[in-house]
Short mmCIF file of C-alpha atoms and ligand atoms in Angstrom, two decimals:
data_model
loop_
_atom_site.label_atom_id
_atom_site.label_comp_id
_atom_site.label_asym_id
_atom_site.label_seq_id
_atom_site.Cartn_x
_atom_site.Cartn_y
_atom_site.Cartn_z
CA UNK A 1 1.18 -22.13 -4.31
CA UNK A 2 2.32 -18.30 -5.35
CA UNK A 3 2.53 -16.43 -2.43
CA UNK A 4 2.74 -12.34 -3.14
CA UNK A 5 4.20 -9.96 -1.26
CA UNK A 6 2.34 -5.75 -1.94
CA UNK A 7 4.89 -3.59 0.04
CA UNK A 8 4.42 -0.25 1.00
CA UNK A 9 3.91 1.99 3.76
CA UNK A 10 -0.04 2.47 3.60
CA UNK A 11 0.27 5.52 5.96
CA UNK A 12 -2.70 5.05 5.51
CA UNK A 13 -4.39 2.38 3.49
CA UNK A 14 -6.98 3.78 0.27
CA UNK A 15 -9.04 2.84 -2.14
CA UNK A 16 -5.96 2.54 -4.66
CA UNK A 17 -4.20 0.24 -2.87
CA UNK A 18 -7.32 -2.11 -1.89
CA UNK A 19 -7.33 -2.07 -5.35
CA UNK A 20 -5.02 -3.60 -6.16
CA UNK A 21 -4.45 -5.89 -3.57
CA UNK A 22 -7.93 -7.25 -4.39
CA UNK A 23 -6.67 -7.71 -8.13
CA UNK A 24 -3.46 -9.53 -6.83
CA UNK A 25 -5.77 -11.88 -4.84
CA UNK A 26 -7.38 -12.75 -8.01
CA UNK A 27 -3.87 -13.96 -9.41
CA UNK A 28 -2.52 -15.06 -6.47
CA UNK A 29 -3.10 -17.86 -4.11
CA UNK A 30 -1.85 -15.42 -0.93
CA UNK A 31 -1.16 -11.91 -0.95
CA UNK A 32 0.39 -9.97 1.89
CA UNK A 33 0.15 -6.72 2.19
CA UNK A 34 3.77 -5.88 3.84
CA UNK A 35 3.29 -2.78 6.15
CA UNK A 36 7.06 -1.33 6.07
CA UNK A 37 7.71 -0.08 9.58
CA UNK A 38 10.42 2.71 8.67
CA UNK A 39 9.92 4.13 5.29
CA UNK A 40 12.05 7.45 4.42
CA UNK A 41 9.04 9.84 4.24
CA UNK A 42 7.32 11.86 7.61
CA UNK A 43 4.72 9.19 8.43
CA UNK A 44 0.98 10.01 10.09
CA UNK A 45 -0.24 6.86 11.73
CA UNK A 46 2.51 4.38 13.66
CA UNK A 47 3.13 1.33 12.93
CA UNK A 48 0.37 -0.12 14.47
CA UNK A 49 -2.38 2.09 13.39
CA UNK A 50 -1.09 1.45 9.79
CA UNK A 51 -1.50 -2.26 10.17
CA UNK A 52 -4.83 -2.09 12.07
CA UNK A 53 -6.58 0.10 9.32
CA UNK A 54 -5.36 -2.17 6.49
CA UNK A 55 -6.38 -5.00 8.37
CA UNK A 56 -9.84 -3.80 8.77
CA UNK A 57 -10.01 -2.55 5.16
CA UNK A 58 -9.04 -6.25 3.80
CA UNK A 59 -11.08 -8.08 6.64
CA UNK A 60 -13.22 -9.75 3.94
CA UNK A 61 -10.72 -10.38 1.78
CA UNK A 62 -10.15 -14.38 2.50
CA UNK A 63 -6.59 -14.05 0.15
CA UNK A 64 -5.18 -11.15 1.71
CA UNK A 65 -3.11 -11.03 5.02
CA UNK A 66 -1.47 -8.04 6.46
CA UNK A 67 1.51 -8.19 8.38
CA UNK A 68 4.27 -5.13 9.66
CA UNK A 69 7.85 -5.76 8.61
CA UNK A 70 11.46 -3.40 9.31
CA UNK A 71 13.89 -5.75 7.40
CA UNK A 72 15.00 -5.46 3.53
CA UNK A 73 11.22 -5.94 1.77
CA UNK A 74 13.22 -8.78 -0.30
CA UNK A 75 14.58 -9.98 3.00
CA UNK A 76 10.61 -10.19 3.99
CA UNK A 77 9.81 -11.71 0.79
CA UNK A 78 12.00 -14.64 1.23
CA UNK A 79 10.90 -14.91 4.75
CA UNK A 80 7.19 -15.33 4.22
CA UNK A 81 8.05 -17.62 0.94
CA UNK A 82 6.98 -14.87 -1.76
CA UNK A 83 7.94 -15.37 -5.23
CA UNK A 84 6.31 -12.33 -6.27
CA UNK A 85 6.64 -8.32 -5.48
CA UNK A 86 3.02 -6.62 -6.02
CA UNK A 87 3.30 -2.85 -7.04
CA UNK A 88 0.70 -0.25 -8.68
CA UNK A 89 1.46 2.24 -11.12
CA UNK A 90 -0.39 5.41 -11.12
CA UNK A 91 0.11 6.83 -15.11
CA UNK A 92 1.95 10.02 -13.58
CA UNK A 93 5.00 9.71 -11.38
CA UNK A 94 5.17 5.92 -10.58
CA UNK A 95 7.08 4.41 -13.02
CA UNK A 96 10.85 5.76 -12.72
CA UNK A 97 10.85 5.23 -9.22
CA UNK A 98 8.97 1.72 -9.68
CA UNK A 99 11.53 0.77 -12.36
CA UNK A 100 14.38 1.14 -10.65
CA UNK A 101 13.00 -0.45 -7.01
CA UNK A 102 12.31 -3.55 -9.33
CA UNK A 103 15.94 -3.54 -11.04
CA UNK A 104 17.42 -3.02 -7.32
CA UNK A 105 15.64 -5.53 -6.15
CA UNK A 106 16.24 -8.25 -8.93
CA UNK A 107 19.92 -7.60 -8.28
CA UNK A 108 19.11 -8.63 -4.59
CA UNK A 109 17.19 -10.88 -5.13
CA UNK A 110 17.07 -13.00 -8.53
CA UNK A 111 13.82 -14.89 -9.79
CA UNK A 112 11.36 -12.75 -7.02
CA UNK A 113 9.51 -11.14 -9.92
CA UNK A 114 7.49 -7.55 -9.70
CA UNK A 115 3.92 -7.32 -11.25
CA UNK A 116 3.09 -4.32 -11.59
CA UNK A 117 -0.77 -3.57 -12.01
CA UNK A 118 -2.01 -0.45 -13.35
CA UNK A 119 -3.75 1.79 -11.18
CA UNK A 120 -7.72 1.93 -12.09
CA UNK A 121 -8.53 4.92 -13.68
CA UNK A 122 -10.98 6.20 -10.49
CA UNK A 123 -7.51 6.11 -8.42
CA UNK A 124 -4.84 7.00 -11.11
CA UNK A 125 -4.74 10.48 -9.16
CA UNK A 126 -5.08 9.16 -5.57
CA UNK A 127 -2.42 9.15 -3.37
CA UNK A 128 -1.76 8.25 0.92
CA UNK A 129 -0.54 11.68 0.68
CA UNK A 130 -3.25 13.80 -0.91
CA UNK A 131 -5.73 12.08 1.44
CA UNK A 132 -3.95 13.85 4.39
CA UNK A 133 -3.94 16.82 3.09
CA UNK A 134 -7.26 17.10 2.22
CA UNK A 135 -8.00 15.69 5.75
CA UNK A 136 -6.16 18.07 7.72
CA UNK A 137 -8.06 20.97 5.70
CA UNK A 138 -10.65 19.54 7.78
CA UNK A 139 -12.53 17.84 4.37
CA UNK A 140 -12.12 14.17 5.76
CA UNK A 141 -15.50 13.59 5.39
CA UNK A 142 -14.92 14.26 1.10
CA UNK A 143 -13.05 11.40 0.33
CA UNK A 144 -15.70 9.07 0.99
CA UNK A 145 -14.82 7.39 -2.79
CA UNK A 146 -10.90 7.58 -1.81
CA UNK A 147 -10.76 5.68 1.04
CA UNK A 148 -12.79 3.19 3.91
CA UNK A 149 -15.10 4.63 6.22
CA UNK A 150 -12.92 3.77 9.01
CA UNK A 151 -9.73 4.85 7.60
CA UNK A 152 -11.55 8.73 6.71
CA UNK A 153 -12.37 8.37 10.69
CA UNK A 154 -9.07 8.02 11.34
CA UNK A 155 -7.51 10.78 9.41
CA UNK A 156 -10.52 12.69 11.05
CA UNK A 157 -9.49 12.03 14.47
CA UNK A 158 -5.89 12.44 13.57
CA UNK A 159 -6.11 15.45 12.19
CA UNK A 160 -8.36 16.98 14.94
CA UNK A 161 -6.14 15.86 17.80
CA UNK A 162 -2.85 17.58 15.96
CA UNK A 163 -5.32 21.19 16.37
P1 ADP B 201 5.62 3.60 -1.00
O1 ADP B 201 5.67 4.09 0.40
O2 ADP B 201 6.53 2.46 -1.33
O3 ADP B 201 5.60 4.68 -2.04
P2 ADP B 201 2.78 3.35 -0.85
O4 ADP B 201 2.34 2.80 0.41
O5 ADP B 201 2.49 4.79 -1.09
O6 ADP B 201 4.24 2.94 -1.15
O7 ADP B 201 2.17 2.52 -2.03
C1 ADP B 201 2.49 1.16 -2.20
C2 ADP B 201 2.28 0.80 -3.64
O8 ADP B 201 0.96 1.10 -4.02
C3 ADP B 201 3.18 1.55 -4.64
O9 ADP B 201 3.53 0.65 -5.68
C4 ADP B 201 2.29 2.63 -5.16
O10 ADP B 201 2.66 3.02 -6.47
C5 ADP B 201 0.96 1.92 -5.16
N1 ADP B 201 -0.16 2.85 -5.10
C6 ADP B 201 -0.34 3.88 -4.26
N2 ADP B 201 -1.49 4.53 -4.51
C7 ADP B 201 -2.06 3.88 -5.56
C8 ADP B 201 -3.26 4.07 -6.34
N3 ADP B 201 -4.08 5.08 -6.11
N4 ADP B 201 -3.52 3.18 -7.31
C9 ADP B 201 -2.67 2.17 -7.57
N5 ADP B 201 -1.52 1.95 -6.92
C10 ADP B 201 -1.21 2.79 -5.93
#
């Protein structure tokens, strides 16, 4: 049984990363999507709301769990028994920082592998980040191919209440 473990902070979830978690779910018998509570970067949605949108994204997704975590992510990974680090690499910008993540973390922690998948070409441009700036441009309602229904909601509601 190969548990995988798809880090990030999904602040919040898109169409990339469903992506690729649904492609991990193919390879893997579990894949959890680990919702880091603290990354370094100005977040948008709490902890909560992060997990709650990914869980509804993934709902019908029988291979995928989502759970929050604050520890080391290789800390998590031996935790929830994962012998595998998911990651997705968009062709611009990914790969240094991927890289060395993955040599950091093999130093931590020997034989928990990283797969990388590459990013499908609809969401090789598609970031968390250009999502919320369109969004709080007030074009939410755009990014219909980008992201869930109820995740553009969110960023609609978010980005309204901050006005
Ligand atoms: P982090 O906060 O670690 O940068 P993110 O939550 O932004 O992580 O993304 C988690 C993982 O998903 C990273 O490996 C990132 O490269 C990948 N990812 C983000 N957006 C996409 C996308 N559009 N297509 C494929 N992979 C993506």
């Amino acid at each position: 049984m190969i548990t995988a473990l798809y880090p990030g902070s999904f602040d919040p979830i898109t169409n990339g990363h469903l992506d690729i978690a649904k492609r991990a779910s193919g390879l893997f018998d579990k894949t959890i999507i680990g919702v880091f509570a603290t990354p370094s970067k100005h977040l948008t949605f709490s902890l909560d709301e992060r997990v709650a949108l990914a869980k509804e994204a993934t709902k019908n997704l029988p291979k995928v769990e989502v759970l929050p975590y604050s520890s080391v992510t290789v800390e998590f990974a031996r935790e929830i028994n994962a012998t595998v680090l998911v990651r997705g690499l968009r062709m611009v910008g990914d790969f240094e920082w991927e890289f060395e993540m993955a040599m950091m973390n093999q130093l931590l922690a020997p034989g928990l592998e990283t797969v990388c998948f590459m990013a499908s070409q609809e969401y090789q441009f598609l970031s968390a980040s250009l999502v919320k700036e369109v969004s709080a441009l007030g074009e939410a309602g755009k990014l219909k191919k980008l992201a869930p229904p109820h995740v553009i909601e969110a960023l609609r509601k978010k980005m309204l209440g901050k006005k």
